[in-house]
PDB file of C-alpha atoms and ligand atoms in Angstrom:
ATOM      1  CA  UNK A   1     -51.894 173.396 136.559  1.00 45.00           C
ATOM      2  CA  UNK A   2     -48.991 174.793 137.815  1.00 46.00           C
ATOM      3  CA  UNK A   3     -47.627 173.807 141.504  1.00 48.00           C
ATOM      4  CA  UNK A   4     -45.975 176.142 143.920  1.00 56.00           C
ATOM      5  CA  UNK A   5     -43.886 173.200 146.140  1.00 65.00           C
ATOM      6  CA  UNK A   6     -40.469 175.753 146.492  1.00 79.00           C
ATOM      7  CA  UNK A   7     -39.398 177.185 149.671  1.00 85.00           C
ATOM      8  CA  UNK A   8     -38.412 180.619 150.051  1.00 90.00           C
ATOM      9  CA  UNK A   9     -37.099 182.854 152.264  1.00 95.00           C
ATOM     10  CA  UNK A  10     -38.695 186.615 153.056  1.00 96.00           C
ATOM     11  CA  UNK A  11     -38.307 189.387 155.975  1.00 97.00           C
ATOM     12  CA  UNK A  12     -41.077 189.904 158.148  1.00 98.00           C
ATOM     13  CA  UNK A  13     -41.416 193.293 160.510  1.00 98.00           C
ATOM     14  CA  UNK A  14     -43.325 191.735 163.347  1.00 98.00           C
ATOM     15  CA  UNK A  15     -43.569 194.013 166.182  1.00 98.00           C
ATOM     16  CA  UNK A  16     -41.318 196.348 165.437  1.00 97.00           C
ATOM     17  CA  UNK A  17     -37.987 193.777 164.697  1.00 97.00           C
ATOM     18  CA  UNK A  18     -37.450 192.113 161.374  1.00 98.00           C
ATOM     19  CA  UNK A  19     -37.400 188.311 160.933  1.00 97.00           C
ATOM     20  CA  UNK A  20     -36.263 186.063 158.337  1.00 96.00           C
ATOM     21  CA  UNK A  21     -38.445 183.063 157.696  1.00 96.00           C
ATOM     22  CA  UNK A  22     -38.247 180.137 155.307  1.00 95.00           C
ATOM     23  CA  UNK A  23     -41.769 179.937 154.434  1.00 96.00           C
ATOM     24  CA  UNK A  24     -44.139 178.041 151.169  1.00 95.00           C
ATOM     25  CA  UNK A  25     -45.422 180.252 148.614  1.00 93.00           C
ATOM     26  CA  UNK A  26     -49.126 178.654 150.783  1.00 94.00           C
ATOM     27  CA  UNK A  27     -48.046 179.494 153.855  1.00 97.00           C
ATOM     28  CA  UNK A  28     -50.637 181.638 155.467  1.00 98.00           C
ATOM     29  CA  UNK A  29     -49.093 184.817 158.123  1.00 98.00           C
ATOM     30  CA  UNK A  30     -51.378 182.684 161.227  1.00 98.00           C
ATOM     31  CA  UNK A  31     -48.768 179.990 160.553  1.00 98.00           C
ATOM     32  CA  UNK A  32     -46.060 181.448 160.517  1.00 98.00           C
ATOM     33  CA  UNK A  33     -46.589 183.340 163.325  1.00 98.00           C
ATOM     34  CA  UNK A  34     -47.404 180.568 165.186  1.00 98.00           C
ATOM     35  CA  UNK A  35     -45.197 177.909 163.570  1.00 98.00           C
ATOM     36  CA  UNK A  36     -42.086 179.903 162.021  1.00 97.00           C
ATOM     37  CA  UNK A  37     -41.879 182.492 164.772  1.00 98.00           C
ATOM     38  CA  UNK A  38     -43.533 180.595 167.632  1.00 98.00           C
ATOM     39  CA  UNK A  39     -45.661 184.151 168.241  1.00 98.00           C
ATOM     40  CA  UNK A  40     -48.858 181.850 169.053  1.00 98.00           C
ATOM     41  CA  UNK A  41     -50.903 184.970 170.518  1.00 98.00           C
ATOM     42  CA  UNK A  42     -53.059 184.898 167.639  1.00 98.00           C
ATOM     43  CA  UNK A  43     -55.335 181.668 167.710  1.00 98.00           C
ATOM     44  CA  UNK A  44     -56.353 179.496 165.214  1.00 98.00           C
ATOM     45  CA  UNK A  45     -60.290 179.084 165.264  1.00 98.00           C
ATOM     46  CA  UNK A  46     -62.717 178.886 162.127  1.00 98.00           C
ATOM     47  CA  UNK A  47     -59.418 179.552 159.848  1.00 97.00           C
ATOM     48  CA  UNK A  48     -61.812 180.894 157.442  1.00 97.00           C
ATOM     49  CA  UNK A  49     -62.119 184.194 158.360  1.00 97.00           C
ATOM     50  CA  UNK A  50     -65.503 184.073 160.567  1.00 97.00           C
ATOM     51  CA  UNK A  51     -64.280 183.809 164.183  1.00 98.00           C
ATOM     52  CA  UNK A  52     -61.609 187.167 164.262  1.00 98.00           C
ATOM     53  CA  UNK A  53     -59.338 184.800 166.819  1.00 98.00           C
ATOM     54  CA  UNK A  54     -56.145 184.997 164.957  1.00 98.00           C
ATOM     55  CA  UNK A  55     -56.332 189.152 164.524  1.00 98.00           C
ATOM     56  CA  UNK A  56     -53.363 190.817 164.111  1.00 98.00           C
ATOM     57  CA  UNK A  57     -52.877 194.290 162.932  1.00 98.00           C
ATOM     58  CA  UNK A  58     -51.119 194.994 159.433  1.00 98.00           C
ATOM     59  CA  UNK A  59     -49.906 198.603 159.181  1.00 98.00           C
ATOM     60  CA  UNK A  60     -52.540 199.604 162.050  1.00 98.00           C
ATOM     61  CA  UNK A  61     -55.757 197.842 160.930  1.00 98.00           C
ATOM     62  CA  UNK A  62     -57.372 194.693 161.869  1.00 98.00           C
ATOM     63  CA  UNK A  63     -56.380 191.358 159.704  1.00 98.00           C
ATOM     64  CA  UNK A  64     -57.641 187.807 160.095  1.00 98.00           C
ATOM     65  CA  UNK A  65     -54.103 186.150 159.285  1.00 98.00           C
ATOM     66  CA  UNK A  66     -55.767 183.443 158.471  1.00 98.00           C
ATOM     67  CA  UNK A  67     -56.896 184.538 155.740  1.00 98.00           C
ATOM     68  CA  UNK A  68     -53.647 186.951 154.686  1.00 98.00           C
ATOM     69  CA  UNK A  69     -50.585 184.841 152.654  1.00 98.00           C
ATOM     70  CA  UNK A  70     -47.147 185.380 154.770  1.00 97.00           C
ATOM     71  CA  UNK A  71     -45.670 186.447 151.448  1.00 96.00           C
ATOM     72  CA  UNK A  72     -48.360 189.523 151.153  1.00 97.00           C
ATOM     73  CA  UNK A  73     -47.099 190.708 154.908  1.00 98.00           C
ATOM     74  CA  UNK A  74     -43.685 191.545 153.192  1.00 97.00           C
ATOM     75  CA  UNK A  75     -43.039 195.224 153.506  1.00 97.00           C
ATOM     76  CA  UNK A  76     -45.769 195.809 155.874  1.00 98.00           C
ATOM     77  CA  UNK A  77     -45.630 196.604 159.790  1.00 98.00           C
ATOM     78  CA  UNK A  78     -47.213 193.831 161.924  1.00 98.00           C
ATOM     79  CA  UNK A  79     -48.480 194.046 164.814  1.00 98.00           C
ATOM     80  CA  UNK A  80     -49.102 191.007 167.424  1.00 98.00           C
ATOM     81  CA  UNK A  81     -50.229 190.987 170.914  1.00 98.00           C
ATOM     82  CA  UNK A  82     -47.125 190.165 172.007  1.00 97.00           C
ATOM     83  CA  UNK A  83     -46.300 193.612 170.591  1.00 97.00           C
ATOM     84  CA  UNK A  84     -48.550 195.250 172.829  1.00 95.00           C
ATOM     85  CA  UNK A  85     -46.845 195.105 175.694  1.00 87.00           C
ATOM     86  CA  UNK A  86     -48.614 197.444 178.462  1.00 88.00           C
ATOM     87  CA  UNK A  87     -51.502 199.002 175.822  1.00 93.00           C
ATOM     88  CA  UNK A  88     -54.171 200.575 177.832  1.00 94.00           C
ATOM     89  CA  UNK A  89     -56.415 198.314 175.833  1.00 95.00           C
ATOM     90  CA  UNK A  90     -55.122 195.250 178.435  1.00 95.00           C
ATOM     91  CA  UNK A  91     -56.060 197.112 181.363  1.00 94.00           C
ATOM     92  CA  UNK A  92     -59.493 197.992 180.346  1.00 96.00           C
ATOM     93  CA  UNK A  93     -60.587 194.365 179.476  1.00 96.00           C
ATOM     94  CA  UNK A  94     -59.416 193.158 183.175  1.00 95.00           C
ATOM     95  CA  UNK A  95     -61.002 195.541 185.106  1.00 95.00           C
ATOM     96  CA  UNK A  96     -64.257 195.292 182.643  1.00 95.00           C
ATOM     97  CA  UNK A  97     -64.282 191.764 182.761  1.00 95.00           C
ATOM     98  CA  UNK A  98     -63.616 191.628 178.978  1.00 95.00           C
ATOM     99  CA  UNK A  99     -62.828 187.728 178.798  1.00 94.00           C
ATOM    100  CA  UNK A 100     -63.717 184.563 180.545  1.00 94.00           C
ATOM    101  CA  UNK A 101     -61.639 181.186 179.091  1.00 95.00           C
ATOM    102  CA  UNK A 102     -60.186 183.930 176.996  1.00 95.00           C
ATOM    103  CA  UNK A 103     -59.333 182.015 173.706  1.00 97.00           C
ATOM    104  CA  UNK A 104     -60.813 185.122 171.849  1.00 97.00           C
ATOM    105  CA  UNK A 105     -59.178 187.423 173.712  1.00 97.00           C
ATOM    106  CA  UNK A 106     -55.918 188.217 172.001  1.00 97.00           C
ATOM    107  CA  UNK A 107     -58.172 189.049 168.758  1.00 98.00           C
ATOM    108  CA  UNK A 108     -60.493 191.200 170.453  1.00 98.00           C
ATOM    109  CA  UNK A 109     -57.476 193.197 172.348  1.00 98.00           C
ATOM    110  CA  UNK A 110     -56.198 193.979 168.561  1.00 98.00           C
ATOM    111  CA  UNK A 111     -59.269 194.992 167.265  1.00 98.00           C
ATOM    112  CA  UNK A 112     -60.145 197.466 169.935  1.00 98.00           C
ATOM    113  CA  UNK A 113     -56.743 198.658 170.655  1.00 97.00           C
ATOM    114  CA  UNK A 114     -56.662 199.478 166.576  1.00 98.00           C
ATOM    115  CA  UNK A 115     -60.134 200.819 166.801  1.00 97.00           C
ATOM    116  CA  UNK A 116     -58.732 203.485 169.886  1.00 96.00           C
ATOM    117  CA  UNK A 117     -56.140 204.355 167.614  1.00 95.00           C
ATOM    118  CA  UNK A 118     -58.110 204.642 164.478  1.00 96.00           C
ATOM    119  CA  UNK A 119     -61.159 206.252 165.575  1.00 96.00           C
ATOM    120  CA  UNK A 120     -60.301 208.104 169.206  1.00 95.00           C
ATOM    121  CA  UNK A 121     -64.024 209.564 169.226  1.00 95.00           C
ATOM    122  CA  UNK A 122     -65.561 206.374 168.144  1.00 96.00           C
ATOM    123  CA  UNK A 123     -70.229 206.057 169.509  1.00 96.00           C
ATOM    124  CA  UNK A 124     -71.641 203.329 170.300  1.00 97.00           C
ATOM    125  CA  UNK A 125     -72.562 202.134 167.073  1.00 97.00           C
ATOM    126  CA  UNK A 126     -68.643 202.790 165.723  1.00 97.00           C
ATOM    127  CA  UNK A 127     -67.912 200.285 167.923  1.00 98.00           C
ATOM    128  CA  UNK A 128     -70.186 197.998 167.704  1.00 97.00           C
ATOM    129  CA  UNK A 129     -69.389 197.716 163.872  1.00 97.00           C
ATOM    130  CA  UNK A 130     -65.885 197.008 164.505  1.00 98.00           C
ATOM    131  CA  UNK A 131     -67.001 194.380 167.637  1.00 97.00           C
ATOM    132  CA  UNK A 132     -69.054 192.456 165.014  1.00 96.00           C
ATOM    133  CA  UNK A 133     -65.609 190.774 163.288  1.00 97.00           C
ATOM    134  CA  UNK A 134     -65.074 188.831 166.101  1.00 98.00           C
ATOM    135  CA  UNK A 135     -67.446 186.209 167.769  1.00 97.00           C
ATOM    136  CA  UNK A 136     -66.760 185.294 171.361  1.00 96.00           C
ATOM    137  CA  UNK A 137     -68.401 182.544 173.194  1.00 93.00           C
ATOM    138  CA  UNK A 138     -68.869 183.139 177.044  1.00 91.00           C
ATOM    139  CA  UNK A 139     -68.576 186.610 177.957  1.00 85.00           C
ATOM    140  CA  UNK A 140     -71.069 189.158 177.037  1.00 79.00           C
ATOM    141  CA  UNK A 141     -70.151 192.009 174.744  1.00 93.00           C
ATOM    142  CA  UNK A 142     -71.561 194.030 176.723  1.00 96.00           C
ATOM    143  CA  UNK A 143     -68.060 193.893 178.887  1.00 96.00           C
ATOM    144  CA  UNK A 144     -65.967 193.996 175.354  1.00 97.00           C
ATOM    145  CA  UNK A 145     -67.384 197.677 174.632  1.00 97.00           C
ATOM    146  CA  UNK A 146     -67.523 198.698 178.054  1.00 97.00           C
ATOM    147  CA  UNK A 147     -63.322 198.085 177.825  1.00 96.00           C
ATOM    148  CA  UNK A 148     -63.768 200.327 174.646  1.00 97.00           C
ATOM    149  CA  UNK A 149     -65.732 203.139 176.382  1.00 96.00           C
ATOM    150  CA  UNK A 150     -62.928 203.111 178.910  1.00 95.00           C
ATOM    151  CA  UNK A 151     -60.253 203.643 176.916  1.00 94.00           C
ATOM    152  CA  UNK A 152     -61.625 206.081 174.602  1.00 94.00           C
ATOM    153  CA  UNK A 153     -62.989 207.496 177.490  1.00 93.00           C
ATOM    154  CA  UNK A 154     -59.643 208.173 179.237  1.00 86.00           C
ATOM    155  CA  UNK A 155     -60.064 206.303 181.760  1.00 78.00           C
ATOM    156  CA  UNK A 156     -57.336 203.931 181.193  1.00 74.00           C
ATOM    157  CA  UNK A 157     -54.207 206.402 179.923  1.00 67.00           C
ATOM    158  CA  UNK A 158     -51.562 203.810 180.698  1.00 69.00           C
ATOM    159  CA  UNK A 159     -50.677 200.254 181.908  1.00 72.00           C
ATOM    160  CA  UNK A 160     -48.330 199.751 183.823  1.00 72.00           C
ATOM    161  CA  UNK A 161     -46.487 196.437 185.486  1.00 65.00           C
TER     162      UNK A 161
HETATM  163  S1  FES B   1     -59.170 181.718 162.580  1.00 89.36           S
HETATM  164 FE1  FES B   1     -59.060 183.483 161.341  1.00 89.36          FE
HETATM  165  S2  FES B   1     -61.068 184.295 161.358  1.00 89.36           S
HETATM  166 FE2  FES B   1     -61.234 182.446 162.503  1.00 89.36          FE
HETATM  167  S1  FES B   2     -63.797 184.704 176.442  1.00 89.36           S
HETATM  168 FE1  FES B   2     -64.213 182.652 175.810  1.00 89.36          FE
HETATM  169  S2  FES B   2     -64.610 182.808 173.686  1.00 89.36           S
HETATM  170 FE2  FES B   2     -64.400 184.836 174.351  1.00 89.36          FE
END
């Protein structure tokens, strides 16, 4: 059996700047966010790919980085919420209600602001396909889709401090 122990050392392009990181060939892109980069938006949950709270978005689409090796992000853009800055899709879950302790909240805010971006005319049912990768504990979803509908709506065209 052959063991991976070595260190080495790859770019990352995390929200638009690159980053050099000494990472494990193990090293999942959740930890290094978190750990190497001290981006700790996305949240550890299940770390098995159920619970959608460490979503980030790789090259525009949703990815549970728990489940994605740093050393496969190489070359690709990634997206964090930190990266969002004022995205429309911020505004639309505060004045839907779209959270309540919020721990899932930074996963759900990638997923819908990709899903705006991906599929601008998304129904109901769209977006209730891409809803079902994330689980969320105390609010209703009911409030997460309403955000959605907002945005793709236009309701929400900017957000601004
Ligand atoms: S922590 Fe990645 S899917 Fe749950
Ligand atoms: S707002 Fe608490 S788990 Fe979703």
């Amino acid at each position: 059996m052959i063991s991976y122990t070595g260190k080495s050392i790859i770019e990352l392009n995390v929200n638009g700047q690159t980053a050099s990181v000494m990472i494990q060939p193990s090293d999942t892109l959740l930890y290094v966010l978190r750990e190497k980069l001290y981006l700790t938006g996305a949240k550890p949950g299940c770390e098995n790919g159920d619970c959608g709270t460490c979503t980030v978005l790789v090259d525009g689409w949703p990815i549970k980085s728990c489940l994605m090796l740093a050393v496969e992000a190489v070359g690709h853009e990634i997206l964090t919420v930190e990266g969002l800055k004022y995205a429309p899709v911020q505004r639309a879950f505060v004045e839907q209600w779209g959270f309540q302790c919020g721990y899932c909240t930074s996963g759900f805010l990638m997923v819908c602001h990709s899903l705006s971006q991906i599929h601008p005319d998304a129904n109901d049912f769209v977006i209730e396909q891409w809803l079902q990768s994330n689980l969320c504990r105390c609010t209703g979803y009911a409030e997460i889709k309403d955000a959605v509908k907002s945005i793709l709506e236009g309701n929400i065209k900017e957000n601004k401090p």
